CSV table of C-alpha atoms and ligand atoms in Angstrom, one decimal:
chain,number,residue,atom,x,y,z
V,1,UNK,CA,13.5,-20.4,-4.6
V,2,UNK,CA,12.8,-17.5,-2.4
V,3,UNK,CA,14.5,-15.0,-4.7
V,4,UNK,CA,12.2,-15.8,-7.6
V,5,UNK,CA,9.6,-13.3,-8.8
V,6,UNK,CA,5.9,-14.2,-9.3
V,7,UNK,CA,6.5,-14.4,-13.0
V,8,UNK,CA,9.4,-16.8,-12.6
V,9,UNK,CA,7.6,-18.9,-10.0
V,10,UNK,CA,4.6,-19.3,-12.4
V,11,UNK,CA,7.0,-20.5,-15.1
V,12,UNK,CA,8.9,-22.8,-12.8
V,13,UNK,CA,5.7,-24.4,-11.5
V,14,UNK,CA,4.6,-24.9,-15.0
V,15,UNK,CA,7.8,-26.6,-16.1
V,16,UNK,CA,7.9,-28.7,-12.9
V,17,UNK,CA,11.2,-27.1,-11.6
V,18,UNK,CA,9.6,-27.4,-8.1
V,19,UNK,CA,6.1,-28.0,-6.7
V,20,UNK,CA,3.9,-25.4,-4.9
V,21,UNK,CA,4.2,-27.6,-1.8
V,22,UNK,CA,8.1,-27.4,-1.9
V,23,UNK,CA,8.0,-23.7,-2.5
V,24,UNK,CA,5.4,-23.0,0.2
V,25,UNK,CA,7.3,-25.1,2.7
V,26,UNK,CA,10.5,-23.3,1.9
V,27,UNK,CA,8.9,-19.8,2.4
V,28,UNK,CA,7.1,-20.9,5.6
V,29,UNK,CA,10.5,-22.0,6.9
V,30,UNK,CA,12.0,-18.6,6.0
V,31,UNK,CA,9.2,-16.9,7.8
V,32,UNK,CA,10.0,-19.0,10.9
V,33,UNK,CA,13.7,-18.3,10.7
V,34,UNK,CA,13.7,-14.6,9.8
V,35,UNK,CA,10.5,-13.0,10.8
V,36,UNK,CA,11.2,-13.0,14.5
V,37,UNK,CA,13.4,-10.0,13.9
V,38,UNK,CA,11.3,-8.4,11.2
V,39,UNK,CA,7.8,-9.0,12.6
V,40,UNK,CA,6.1,-8.6,9.2
V,41,UNK,CA,3.5,-11.3,9.8
V,42,UNK,CA,0.7,-11.1,12.4
V,43,UNK,CA,-0.7,-14.5,11.5
V,44,UNK,CA,0.9,-17.3,9.6
V,45,UNK,CA,-1.7,-19.6,8.1
V,46,UNK,CA,0.7,-22.5,7.6
V,47,UNK,CA,-1.8,-25.3,7.6
V,48,UNK,CA,-4.1,-23.6,5.2
V,49,UNK,CA,-1.2,-22.6,3.0
V,50,UNK,CA,0.0,-26.2,2.7
V,51,UNK,CA,-3.5,-27.4,2.0
V,52,UNK,CA,-3.8,-24.8,-0.8
V,53,UNK,CA,-0.4,-25.8,-2.2
V,54,UNK,CA,-1.4,-29.4,-2.2
V,55,UNK,CA,-4.6,-28.7,-4.0
V,56,UNK,CA,-2.7,-26.5,-6.5
V,57,UNK,CA,-0.2,-29.3,-7.2
V,58,UNK,CA,-3.1,-31.8,-7.7
V,59,UNK,CA,-4.8,-29.4,-10.1
V,60,UNK,CA,-1.6,-29.1,-12.0
V,61,UNK,CA,-1.1,-32.8,-12.2
V,62,UNK,CA,-4.6,-33.1,-13.6
V,63,UNK,CA,-3.7,-30.6,-16.3
V,64,UNK,CA,-5.9,-27.7,-14.9
V,65,UNK,CA,-3.2,-25.2,-13.9
V,66,UNK,CA,-3.3,-21.5,-14.7
V,67,UNK,CA,-0.9,-18.6,-14.2
V,68,UNK,CA,-1.6,-18.3,-10.5
V,69,UNK,CA,-2.0,-21.9,-9.6
V,70,UNK,CA,0.2,-22.6,-6.5
V,71,UNK,CA,1.8,-19.1,-6.4
V,72,UNK,CA,2.3,-17.8,-2.8
V,73,UNK,CA,1.3,-14.4,-1.6
V,74,UNK,CA,0.2,-12.8,1.7
V,75,UNK,CA,-2.5,-10.3,2.6
V,76,UNK,CA,-2.3,-7.1,4.6
V,77,UNK,CA,-4.2,-7.7,7.7
V,78,UNK,CA,-6.8,-5.1,6.7
V,79,UNK,CA,-8.5,-7.6,4.3
V,80,UNK,CA,-11.1,-9.9,5.8
V,81,UNK,CA,-10.3,-13.6,5.6
V,82,UNK,CA,-12.9,-16.1,6.4
V,83,UNK,CA,-12.3,-17.9,9.7
V,84,UNK,CA,-8.8,-16.4,10.0
V,85,UNK,CA,-7.8,-13.6,12.4
V,86,UNK,CA,-8.3,-10.2,10.8
V,87,UNK,CA,-6.9,-7.5,13.2
V,88,UNK,CA,-6.2,-4.4,11.2
V,89,UNK,CA,-3.2,-4.0,13.5
V,90,UNK,CA,-5.4,-3.2,16.5
V,91,UNK,CA,-6.2,-4.5,19.9
V,92,UNK,CA,-9.8,-3.7,19.1
V,93,UNK,CA,-9.9,-6.5,16.5
V,94,UNK,CA,-7.2,-8.7,18.2
V,95,UNK,CA,-9.8,-11.5,18.6
V,96,UNK,CA,-11.8,-10.9,15.4
V,97,UNK,CA,-12.1,-13.8,12.9
V,98,UNK,CA,-13.8,-12.5,9.8
V,99,UNK,CA,-17.0,-14.4,8.8
V,100,UNK,CA,-16.2,-13.9,5.1
V,101,UNK,CA,-13.5,-13.2,2.6
V,102,UNK,CA,-12.8,-9.7,1.1
V,103,UNK,CA,-13.4,-9.7,-2.7
V,104,UNK,CA,-9.6,-9.3,-3.2
V,105,UNK,CA,-8.9,-12.3,-1.1
V,106,UNK,CA,-11.5,-14.5,-2.8
V,107,UNK,CA,-10.2,-13.4,-6.2
V,108,UNK,CA,-6.7,-14.8,-5.3
V,109,UNK,CA,-8.3,-17.9,-3.8
V,110,UNK,CA,-10.3,-18.4,-7.0
V,111,UNK,CA,-7.1,-17.9,-9.1
V,112,UNK,CA,-5.5,-20.7,-7.2
V,113,UNK,CA,-2.9,-18.6,-5.2
V,114,UNK,CA,-1.6,-19.8,-1.9
V,115,UNK,CA,-1.9,-17.4,1.1
V,116,UNK,CA,0.9,-17.6,3.7
V,117,UNK,CA,-1.0,-15.4,6.1
V,118,UNK,CA,-1.7,-11.9,7.3
V,119,UNK,CA,0.7,-9.0,7.3
V,120,UNK,CA,1.5,-6.4,10.0
V,121,UNK,CA,0.4,-2.8,9.5
V,122,UNK,CA,-0.1,0.5,11.4
V,123,UNK,CA,-3.3,0.3,13.5
V,124,UNK,CA,-6.3,0.8,11.2
V,125,UNK,CA,-3.8,1.9,8.4
V,126,UNK,CA,-3.0,5.1,10.2
V,127,UNK,CA,0.7,5.9,10.1
V,128,UNK,CA,3.8,6.1,8.1
V,129,UNK,CA,6.2,3.9,10.1
V,130,UNK,CA,4.4,0.8,11.2
V,131,UNK,CA,5.1,1.8,14.8
V,132,UNK,CA,1.4,2.0,15.7
V,133,UNK,CA,0.6,-1.7,15.4
V,134,UNK,CA,-0.8,-3.4,18.5
V,135,UNK,CA,1.4,-6.4,17.4
V,136,UNK,CA,4.6,-4.4,17.6
V,137,UNK,CA,6.7,-2.5,15.1
V,138,UNK,CA,8.0,-3.9,11.9
V,139,UNK,CA,11.7,-3.7,11.2
V,140,UNK,CA,13.1,-2.6,7.8
V,141,UNK,CA,15.1,-5.5,6.4
V,142,UNK,CA,17.7,-3.0,5.1
V,143,UNK,CA,18.5,-1.8,8.6
V,144,UNK,CA,16.5,-3.4,11.5
V,145,UNK,CA,16.7,-0.2,13.6
V,146,UNK,CA,14.8,1.7,11.0
V,147,UNK,CA,11.1,1.7,10.1
V,148,UNK,CA,9.8,0.0,6.9
V,149,UNK,CA,7.3,2.8,6.3
V,150,UNK,CA,3.6,2.5,6.8
V,151,UNK,CA,0.9,1.7,6.9
V,152,UNK,CA,1.6,-1.4,4.7
V,153,UNK,CA,5.0,-1.9,6.3
V,154,UNK,CA,4.4,-5.6,6.9
V,155,UNK,CA,3.7,-6.1,3.2
V,156,UNK,CA,6.8,-4.1,2.1
V,157,UNK,CA,9.1,-5.7,4.6
V,158,UNK,CA,8.0,-9.3,3.8
V,159,UNK,CA,8.6,-8.8,0.1
V,160,UNK,CA,11.9,-7.1,0.7
V,161,UNK,CA,13.0,-9.9,3.0
V,162,UNK,CA,12.1,-12.5,0.4
V,163,UNK,CA,9.5,-14.1,2.7
V,164,UNK,CA,6.9,-13.9,0.0
V,165,UNK,CA,7.1,-12.7,-3.7
V,166,UNK,CA,4.1,-10.4,-3.6
V,167,UNK,CA,1.6,-9.0,-1.1
V,168,UNK,CA,-1.6,-7.1,-1.1
V,169,UNK,CA,-1.6,-3.7,0.5
V,170,UNK,CA,-3.7,-0.5,0.7
V,171,UNK,CA,-3.0,3.1,0.2
V,172,UNK,CA,-5.1,6.0,1.7
V,173,UNK,CA,-2.5,8.7,1.6
V,174,UNK,CA,0.7,6.8,0.6
V,175,UNK,CA,0.6,3.5,2.5
V,176,UNK,CA,1.7,1.4,-0.5
V,177,UNK,CA,4.2,3.8,-2.2
V,178,UNK,CA,6.0,5.1,0.9
V,179,UNK,CA,6.8,1.7,2.5
V,180,UNK,CA,7.7,0.3,-1.0
V,181,UNK,CA,10.2,3.2,-1.4
V,182,UNK,CA,11.7,2.7,2.1
V,183,UNK,CA,12.1,-1.1,1.6
V,184,UNK,CA,13.3,-1.0,-2.0
V,185,UNK,CA,10.4,-2.8,-3.6
V,186,UNK,CA,7.8,-1.9,-6.2
V,187,UNK,CA,4.4,-0.6,-5.1
V,188,UNK,CA,1.3,0.2,-7.1
V,189,UNK,CA,-1.7,2.2,-5.9
V,190,UNK,CA,-4.4,2.0,-8.6
V,191,UNK,CA,-7.1,4.5,-9.5
V,192,UNK,CA,-9.8,4.9,-6.9
V,193,UNK,CA,-12.5,2.4,-7.8
V,194,UNK,CA,-10.3,0.1,-9.9
V,195,UNK,CA,-10.2,-2.6,-7.2
V,196,UNK,CA,-13.1,-3.6,-4.9
V,197,UNK,CA,-13.0,-2.3,-1.3
V,198,UNK,CA,-15.5,-4.9,-0.2
V,199,UNK,CA,-14.2,-6.7,2.9
V,200,UNK,CA,-11.3,-4.2,3.2
V,201,UNK,CA,-11.6,-2.6,6.6
V,202,UNK,CA,-12.4,1.1,6.0
V,203,UNK,CA,-10.2,3.9,7.2
V,204,UNK,CA,-11.2,6.8,4.9
V,205,UNK,CA,-13.6,5.5,2.4
V,206,UNK,CA,-13.2,8.2,-0.2
V,207,UNK,CA,-9.4,7.7,-0.3
V,208,UNK,CA,-8.8,4.0,0.5
V,209,UNK,CA,-7.6,1.8,-2.4
V,210,UNK,CA,-6.1,-1.7,-2.6
V,211,UNK,CA,-3.0,-2.3,-4.5
V,212,UNK,CA,0.2,-4.4,-4.8
V,213,UNK,CA,3.7,-4.7,-3.3
V,214,UNK,CA,6.0,-6.9,-5.4
V,215,UNK,CA,9.6,-6.8,-6.5
V,216,UNK,CA,8.9,-6.0,-10.1
V,217,UNK,CA,6.4,-4.1,-12.2
V,218,UNK,CA,5.8,-7.3,-14.2
V,219,UNK,CA,4.6,-9.0,-11.0
V,220,UNK,CA,2.4,-6.0,-10.1
V,221,UNK,CA,0.8,-6.4,-13.5
V,222,UNK,CA,0.1,-10.1,-12.8
V,223,UNK,CA,-1.4,-9.2,-9.4
V,224,UNK,CA,-3.5,-6.5,-11.0
V,225,UNK,CA,-4.9,-9.0,-13.5
V,226,UNK,CA,-6.4,-10.9,-10.6
V,227,UNK,CA,-7.4,-7.9,-8.4
V,228,UNK,CA,-8.9,-5.3,-10.8
V,229,UNK,CA,-12.5,-5.1,-11.8
V,230,UNK,CA,-16.0,-4.2,-11.0
V,231,UNK,CA,-17.7,-5.5,-7.9
V,232,UNK,CA,-21.4,-5.0,-7.4
V,233,UNK,CA,-20.8,-5.3,-3.6
V,234,UNK,CA,-18.7,-2.0,-3.6
V,235,UNK,CA,-20.8,1.0,-4.7
V,236,UNK,CA,-17.6,3.0,-5.5
V,237,UNK,CA,-16.1,0.3,-7.7
V,238,UNK,CA,-16.0,1.3,-11.4
V,239,UNK,CA,-17.6,-0.8,-14.1
V,240,UNK,CA,-14.9,-0.6,-16.7
V,241,UNK,CA,-13.1,-3.2,-18.8
V,242,UNK,CA,-9.9,-4.6,-17.2
V,243,UNK,CA,-7.0,-4.8,-19.7
V,244,UNK,CA,-4.4,-7.6,-19.5
V,245,UNK,CA,-1.8,-5.5,-17.7
V,246,UNK,CA,1.0,-7.7,-18.9
V,247,UNK,CA,0.3,-7.0,-22.5
V,248,UNK,CA,1.6,-3.4,-22.5
V,249,UNK,CA,4.7,-3.9,-20.3
V,250,UNK,CA,7.1,-3.9,-23.2
V,251,UNK,CA,5.7,-0.8,-25.1
V,252,UNK,CA,8.3,1.7,-26.2
V,253,UNK,CA,9.0,4.7,-24.1
V,254,UNK,CA,9.9,6.7,-27.2
V,255,UNK,CA,7.9,10.0,-27.2
V,256,UNK,CA,6.5,9.6,-23.7
V,257,UNK,CA,6.2,13.0,-22.1
V,258,UNK,CA,7.2,13.1,-18.4
V,259,UNK,CA,6.0,16.0,-16.3
V,260,UNK,CA,8.3,17.1,-13.4
V,261,UNK,CA,6.4,19.2,-10.9
V,262,UNK,CA,8.4,22.2,-9.6
V,263,UNK,CA,6.7,21.7,-6.2
V,264,UNK,CA,8.2,18.2,-5.9
V,265,UNK,CA,11.8,19.3,-6.3
V,266,UNK,CA,11.9,21.8,-3.5
V,267,UNK,CA,15.1,23.1,-1.9
V,268,UNK,CA,14.3,21.2,1.3
V,269,UNK,CA,14.5,17.9,-0.5
V,270,UNK,CA,18.1,16.8,0.1
V,271,UNK,CA,20.5,17.0,-2.8
V,272,UNK,CA,21.2,13.2,-2.4
V,273,UNK,CA,17.5,12.4,-2.8
V,274,UNK,CA,17.1,14.7,-5.7
V,275,UNK,CA,20.1,13.2,-7.4
V,276,UNK,CA,18.7,9.7,-7.3
V,277,UNK,CA,15.4,10.8,-8.8
V,278,UNK,CA,17.1,12.9,-11.5
V,279,UNK,CA,19.3,10.0,-12.4
V,280,UNK,CA,16.2,7.9,-13.0
V,281,UNK,CA,14.6,10.6,-15.2
V,282,UNK,CA,17.8,10.7,-17.2
V,283,UNK,CA,17.4,7.0,-17.8
V,284,UNK,CA,14.0,7.7,-19.3
V,285,UNK,CA,15.4,10.4,-21.5
V,286,UNK,CA,17.9,7.8,-22.8
V,287,UNK,CA,14.9,5.6,-23.7
V,288,UNK,CA,13.5,8.4,-25.7
V,289,UNK,CA,11.1,10.2,-23.3
V,290,UNK,CA,10.8,13.9,-23.3
V,291,UNK,CA,10.8,15.9,-20.0
V,292,UNK,CA,8.6,18.9,-19.3
V,293,UNK,CA,8.5,21.2,-16.2
V,294,UNK,CA,5.0,21.4,-14.8
V,295,UNK,CA,3.4,23.0,-11.8
V,296,UNK,CA,0.9,21.6,-9.4
V,297,UNK,CA,0.3,24.8,-7.5
V,298,UNK,CA,-2.0,23.5,-4.8
V,299,UNK,CA,0.4,20.8,-3.6
V,300,UNK,CA,1.0,22.6,-0.3
V,301,UNK,CA,-2.7,22.2,0.6
V,302,UNK,CA,-2.7,18.4,0.2
V,303,UNK,CA,-1.6,17.5,3.8
V,304,UNK,CA,-3.9,20.0,5.5
V,305,UNK,CA,-6.9,18.9,3.4
V,306,UNK,CA,-6.1,15.2,3.9
V,307,UNK,CA,-5.8,15.6,7.7
V,308,UNK,CA,-9.4,17.0,7.8
V,309,UNK,CA,-10.9,14.5,5.3
V,310,UNK,CA,-9.2,11.3,6.5
V,311,UNK,CA,-9.9,11.8,10.2
V,312,UNK,CA,-13.5,12.8,9.5
V,313,UNK,CA,-14.1,9.7,7.5
V,314,UNK,CA,-12.3,7.5,10.0
V,315,UNK,CA,-14.3,8.9,13.0
V,316,UNK,CA,-17.4,7.8,11.2
V,317,UNK,CA,-16.1,4.4,10.0
V,318,UNK,CA,-14.6,3.4,13.4
V,319,UNK,CA,-17.8,4.2,15.3
V,320,UNK,CA,-18.9,0.6,14.5
V,321,UNK,CA,-16.1,-0.7,16.9
V,322,UNK,CA,-18.3,-0.3,20.0
V,323,UNK,CA,-17.5,-3.4,22.0
V,324,UNK,CA,-20.9,-4.8,21.2
V,325,UNK,CA,-21.0,-6.4,17.8
V,326,UNK,CA,-17.4,-7.6,17.3
V,327,UNK,CA,-13.9,-7.2,18.6
V,328,UNK,CA,-12.6,-6.2,22.0
V,329,UNK,CA,-14.9,-5.7,24.9
V,330,UNK,CA,-13.8,-4.3,28.3
V,331,UNK,CA,-14.1,-6.4,31.5
V,332,UNK,CA,-17.2,-6.0,33.7
V,333,UNK,CA,-18.9,-2.9,32.2
V,334,UNK,CA,-21.1,-1.1,34.7
V,335,UNK,CA,-23.6,0.0,32.1
V,336,UNK,CA,-23.8,0.5,28.4
V,337,UNK,CA,-22.0,3.9,28.4
V,338,UNK,CA,-19.2,2.4,30.4
V,339,UNK,CA,-19.1,-0.5,27.9
V,340,UNK,CA,-18.7,1.9,25.0
V,341,UNK,CA,-16.2,4.2,26.7
V,342,UNK,CA,-13.9,1.6,28.1
V,343,UNK,CA,-14.0,-0.8,25.2
V,344,UNK,CA,-13.0,2.0,22.8
V,345,UNK,CA,-10.7,3.6,25.3
V,346,UNK,CA,-8.8,0.4,25.9
V,347,UNK,CA,-9.1,-1.1,22.4
V,348,UNK,CA,-7.8,1.8,20.3
V,349,UNK,CA,-4.2,3.1,20.4
V,350,UNK,CA,-3.2,6.8,20.7
V,351,UNK,CA,-2.9,7.7,17.0
V,352,UNK,CA,-6.3,6.2,16.2
V,353,UNK,CA,-7.8,8.1,19.2
V,354,UNK,CA,-6.2,11.4,18.0
V,355,UNK,CA,-7.8,11.0,14.6
V,356,UNK,CA,-11.2,10.1,15.9
V,357,UNK,CA,-11.1,13.2,18.0
V,358,UNK,CA,-10.0,15.5,15.2
V,359,UNK,CA,-12.6,13.9,12.9
V,360,UNK,CA,-15.4,14.2,15.4
V,361,UNK,CA,-14.6,17.8,15.9
V,362,UNK,CA,-14.4,18.6,12.2
V,363,UNK,CA,-17.7,17.0,11.6
V,364,UNK,CA,-19.6,18.5,14.5
V,365,UNK,CA,-22.5,20.8,14.0
V,366,UNK,CA,-21.4,24.3,13.1
V,367,UNK,CA,-17.9,23.2,12.1
V,368,UNK,CA,-18.8,20.8,9.2
V,369,UNK,CA,-18.9,23.6,6.6
V,370,UNK,CA,-15.7,25.3,7.9
V,371,UNK,CA,-13.6,22.1,7.9
V,372,UNK,CA,-14.9,19.1,6.0
V,373,UNK,CA,-16.7,21.0,3.2
V,374,UNK,CA,-13.8,23.4,2.8
V,375,UNK,CA,-11.3,20.5,2.6
V,376,UNK,CA,-13.5,18.9,-0.1
V,377,UNK,CA,-13.3,22.1,-2.1
V,378,UNK,CA,-9.5,22.2,-1.7
V,379,UNK,CA,-9.5,18.6,-2.9
V,380,UNK,CA,-11.2,19.6,-6.1
V,381,UNK,CA,-8.5,22.3,-6.7
V,382,UNK,CA,-5.8,19.6,-6.2
V,383,UNK,CA,-7.6,17.3,-8.7
V,384,UNK,CA,-7.8,20.1,-11.2
V,385,UNK,CA,-4.1,20.7,-10.9
V,386,UNK,CA,-3.5,17.1,-12.1
V,387,UNK,CA,-6.2,17.2,-14.8
V,388,UNK,CA,-4.6,20.3,-16.2
V,389,UNK,CA,-1.1,18.8,-16.1
V,390,UNK,CA,-2.3,15.6,-17.9
V,391,UNK,CA,-3.4,17.8,-20.9
V,392,UNK,CA,0.4,18.2,-21.6
V,393,UNK,CA,2.1,15.1,-20.2
V,394,UNK,CA,1.6,11.4,-20.1
V,395,UNK,CA,3.2,10.6,-16.8
V,396,UNK,CA,4.3,12.7,-13.8
V,397,UNK,CA,7.4,11.8,-11.9
V,398,UNK,CA,9.1,12.8,-8.7
V,399,UNK,CA,10.3,11.5,-5.3
V,400,UNK,CA,8.1,9.3,-3.1
V,401,UNK,CA,9.5,10.3,0.2
V,402,UNK,CA,11.5,13.3,1.5
V,403,UNK,CA,14.1,11.0,3.1
V,404,UNK,CA,15.1,7.3,3.1
V,405,UNK,CA,14.0,5.0,6.0
V,406,UNK,CA,14.3,6.8,9.4
V,407,UNK,CA,15.1,5.3,12.8
V,408,UNK,CA,12.4,3.8,14.9
V,409,UNK,CA,11.2,6.4,17.5
V,410,UNK,CA,12.6,9.3,15.5
V,411,UNK,CA,9.3,10.8,14.5
V,412,UNK,CA,6.9,9.3,17.1
V,413,UNK,CA,6.9,12.3,19.4
V,414,UNK,CA,5.9,14.7,16.7
V,415,UNK,CA,2.8,13.7,14.7
V,416,UNK,CA,3.1,16.6,12.3
V,417,UNK,CA,6.7,15.5,11.4
V,418,UNK,CA,5.3,12.0,10.7
V,419,UNK,CA,2.4,13.4,8.6
V,420,UNK,CA,5.0,15.2,6.4
V,421,UNK,CA,6.3,11.8,5.3
V,422,UNK,CA,3.5,11.7,2.8
V,423,UNK,CA,4.0,15.1,1.3
V,424,UNK,CA,4.6,13.7,-2.2
V,425,UNK,CA,2.0,10.9,-2.0
V,426,UNK,CA,-1.2,12.3,-0.5
V,427,UNK,CA,-2.3,14.6,-3.3
V,428,UNK,CA,-2.8,11.6,-5.6
V,429,UNK,CA,-5.3,9.9,-3.2
V,430,UNK,CA,-7.2,13.2,-2.9
V,431,UNK,CA,-7.4,13.3,-6.8
V,432,UNK,CA,-8.1,9.5,-7.0
V,433,UNK,CA,-5.2,8.9,-9.4
V,434,UNK,CA,-3.0,5.9,-9.8
V,435,UNK,CA,0.7,6.0,-8.7
V,436,UNK,CA,3.7,3.7,-8.3
V,437,UNK,CA,6.9,3.6,-6.4
V,438,UNK,CA,9.9,2.0,-8.1
V,439,UNK,CA,13.3,1.5,-6.6
V,440,UNK,CA,15.6,4.0,-8.3
V,441,UNK,CA,18.8,4.4,-6.2
V,442,UNK,CA,20.2,4.4,-2.7
V,443,UNK,CA,21.2,7.1,-0.2
V,444,UNK,CA,23.5,5.9,2.7
V,445,UNK,CA,22.9,2.3,1.6
V,446,UNK,CA,19.2,2.7,2.0
V,447,UNK,CA,16.7,2.4,-0.9
V,448,UNK,CA,15.1,5.4,-2.5
V,449,UNK,CA,11.9,5.3,-4.6
V,450,UNK,CA,10.9,7.1,-7.8
V,451,UNK,CA,7.2,8.0,-8.0
V,452,UNK,CA,5.2,7.6,-11.2
V,453,UNK,CA,1.8,9.2,-11.3
V,454,UNK,CA,-0.6,8.4,-14.1
V,455,UNK,CA,-3.9,9.7,-15.4
V,456,UNK,CA,-7.2,8.0,-14.3
V,457,UNK,CA,-7.2,4.3,-15.2
V,458,UNK,CA,-3.7,4.5,-16.8
V,459,UNK,CA,-2.2,1.8,-14.7
V,460,UNK,CA,-1.1,0.0,-17.9
V,461,UNK,CA,1.1,2.9,-18.9
V,462,UNK,CA,2.6,3.2,-15.4
V,463,UNK,CA,3.4,-0.5,-15.3
V,464,UNK,CA,4.9,-0.2,-18.8
V,465,UNK,CA,7.1,2.8,-17.7
V,466,UNK,CA,8.2,1.0,-14.5
V,467,UNK,CA,8.9,-2.3,-16.4
V,468,UNK,CA,11.1,-0.5,-19.0
V,469,UNK,CA,13.0,1.2,-16.2
V,470,UNK,CA,13.5,-2.2,-14.5
V,471,UNK,CA,14.8,-3.7,-17.7
V,472,UNK,CA,17.4,-0.9,-17.9
V,473,UNK,CA,18.5,-0.8,-14.2
V,474,UNK,CA,19.0,-3.2,-11.4
V,475,UNK,CA,17.9,-1.3,-8.3
V,476,UNK,CA,14.8,-3.6,-7.9
V,477,UNK,CA,17.2,-6.6,-7.7
V,478,UNK,CA,19.2,-5.3,-4.8
V,479,UNK,CA,18.7,-7.3,-1.6
V,480,UNK,CA,19.2,-6.3,2.0
V,481,UNK,CA,22.6,-7.5,3.3
V,482,UNK,CA,21.6,-10.3,5.8
V,483,UNK,CA,18.6,-11.6,3.8
Y,501,LIG,N1,0.5,8.0,6.5
Y,501,LIG,C1,-0.9,8.4,6.1
Y,501,LIG,C2,-1.8,8.3,7.3
Y,501,LIG,O1,-1.2,8.1,8.3
Y,501,LIG,C3,-1.4,7.5,5.0
Y,501,LIG,C4,-1.8,6.2,5.5
Y,501,LIG,C5,-2.4,5.3,4.5
Y,501,LIG,O2,-2.2,5.5,3.3
Y,501,LIG,N2,-3.2,4.3,4.9
Y,501,LIG,O3,-2.9,8.5,7.2
């Protein structure tokens, strides 16, 4: 049962192959058996999951079932869940039970899905390796000495290990696509504004976007059908019709123009990595796509601009964690200043502190124009690069990451080296565009991802392109050896 996709589960539940209770019990047992080594879950909500499964089975027996009735998923621990621990991977929120559900969470509840629990992540979604979680690192199911990527490493590892068929995730600079690539699963980061951010703990508000981690593009489409749409509670959510994302999955690729940015196939990207991506492009050519070289000339400015904008926004967003209103509070504070200083000093980890300091500096009087404003201007140039490119092409393709999964500890001593992990993913967040990571090969027995970048609100086309690739190849079906 655990090898089934969301689409297959939905069909099996409908035909009575097994019940949601049987499936949920099976998956919860797998979590017990396998997650000790992987550490992808922070909280397993087994009682709640079994109650949801029972309710789903009853609805089905009464003839009221729908696509999602009784289908199990799990949520990245950045989404608030009513009455359930919501930690964001931090000591600061290690005792925080959210008083309400995030919009994304209530949409899945309303659709009848079963939530198995909350998934591990880098602290406050800052990181590319899932080593910064207060709840310990997550292991990559393909090689447990290696990282699963981050910050949605728990989501990617849980799906790769077949603990759950699909998971919610978030992407501020690559946190869906990069872990999906390193774990050999499918990740979709939609257009900024497509999915509500309400109840999703903010890291960098102008960049954060919720999305999906699944095994197949078809499953991503099914999750998008639940998640996408306007939410009056999120002022940046966009009021635009939501298509049925499954309806365009099988469209022909014939005549699709794929742009290959010269800047994404640089000499320092290893020949092995390039080869996997080029093989995937060749597969598209076989399906009738045309390929065109393009240039995104401001690509080299994406990381520097991001590491001004994201820390600036995070320093403002995280100021609410003050030891007063919620979360961790230090023991025996002397006075209010001591309360703030020690609660924050003890509650945040090193990477979060580093970013709060960078952001506070960049936003301070006299420096704001030189840093934050300048970075926003660079951001516009990056967006213009993409807008120009989309005059000539339908989809842009390239690698997701510079290398396959690296060893735990390999990049922790050098933050800049870690930041370069997102060199191919960050520009998209600055522009607000949708992107996907699709398994497209292996290097040294480790998965490699192909990145698909679409125009604004063109998720349907990305899902279509990814689905057609998955019909023609079997990289997305490969399973880690001891899973
Ligand atoms: N790795 C990037 C960072 O550390 C992106 C994280 C994310 O997308 N949440 O900020």
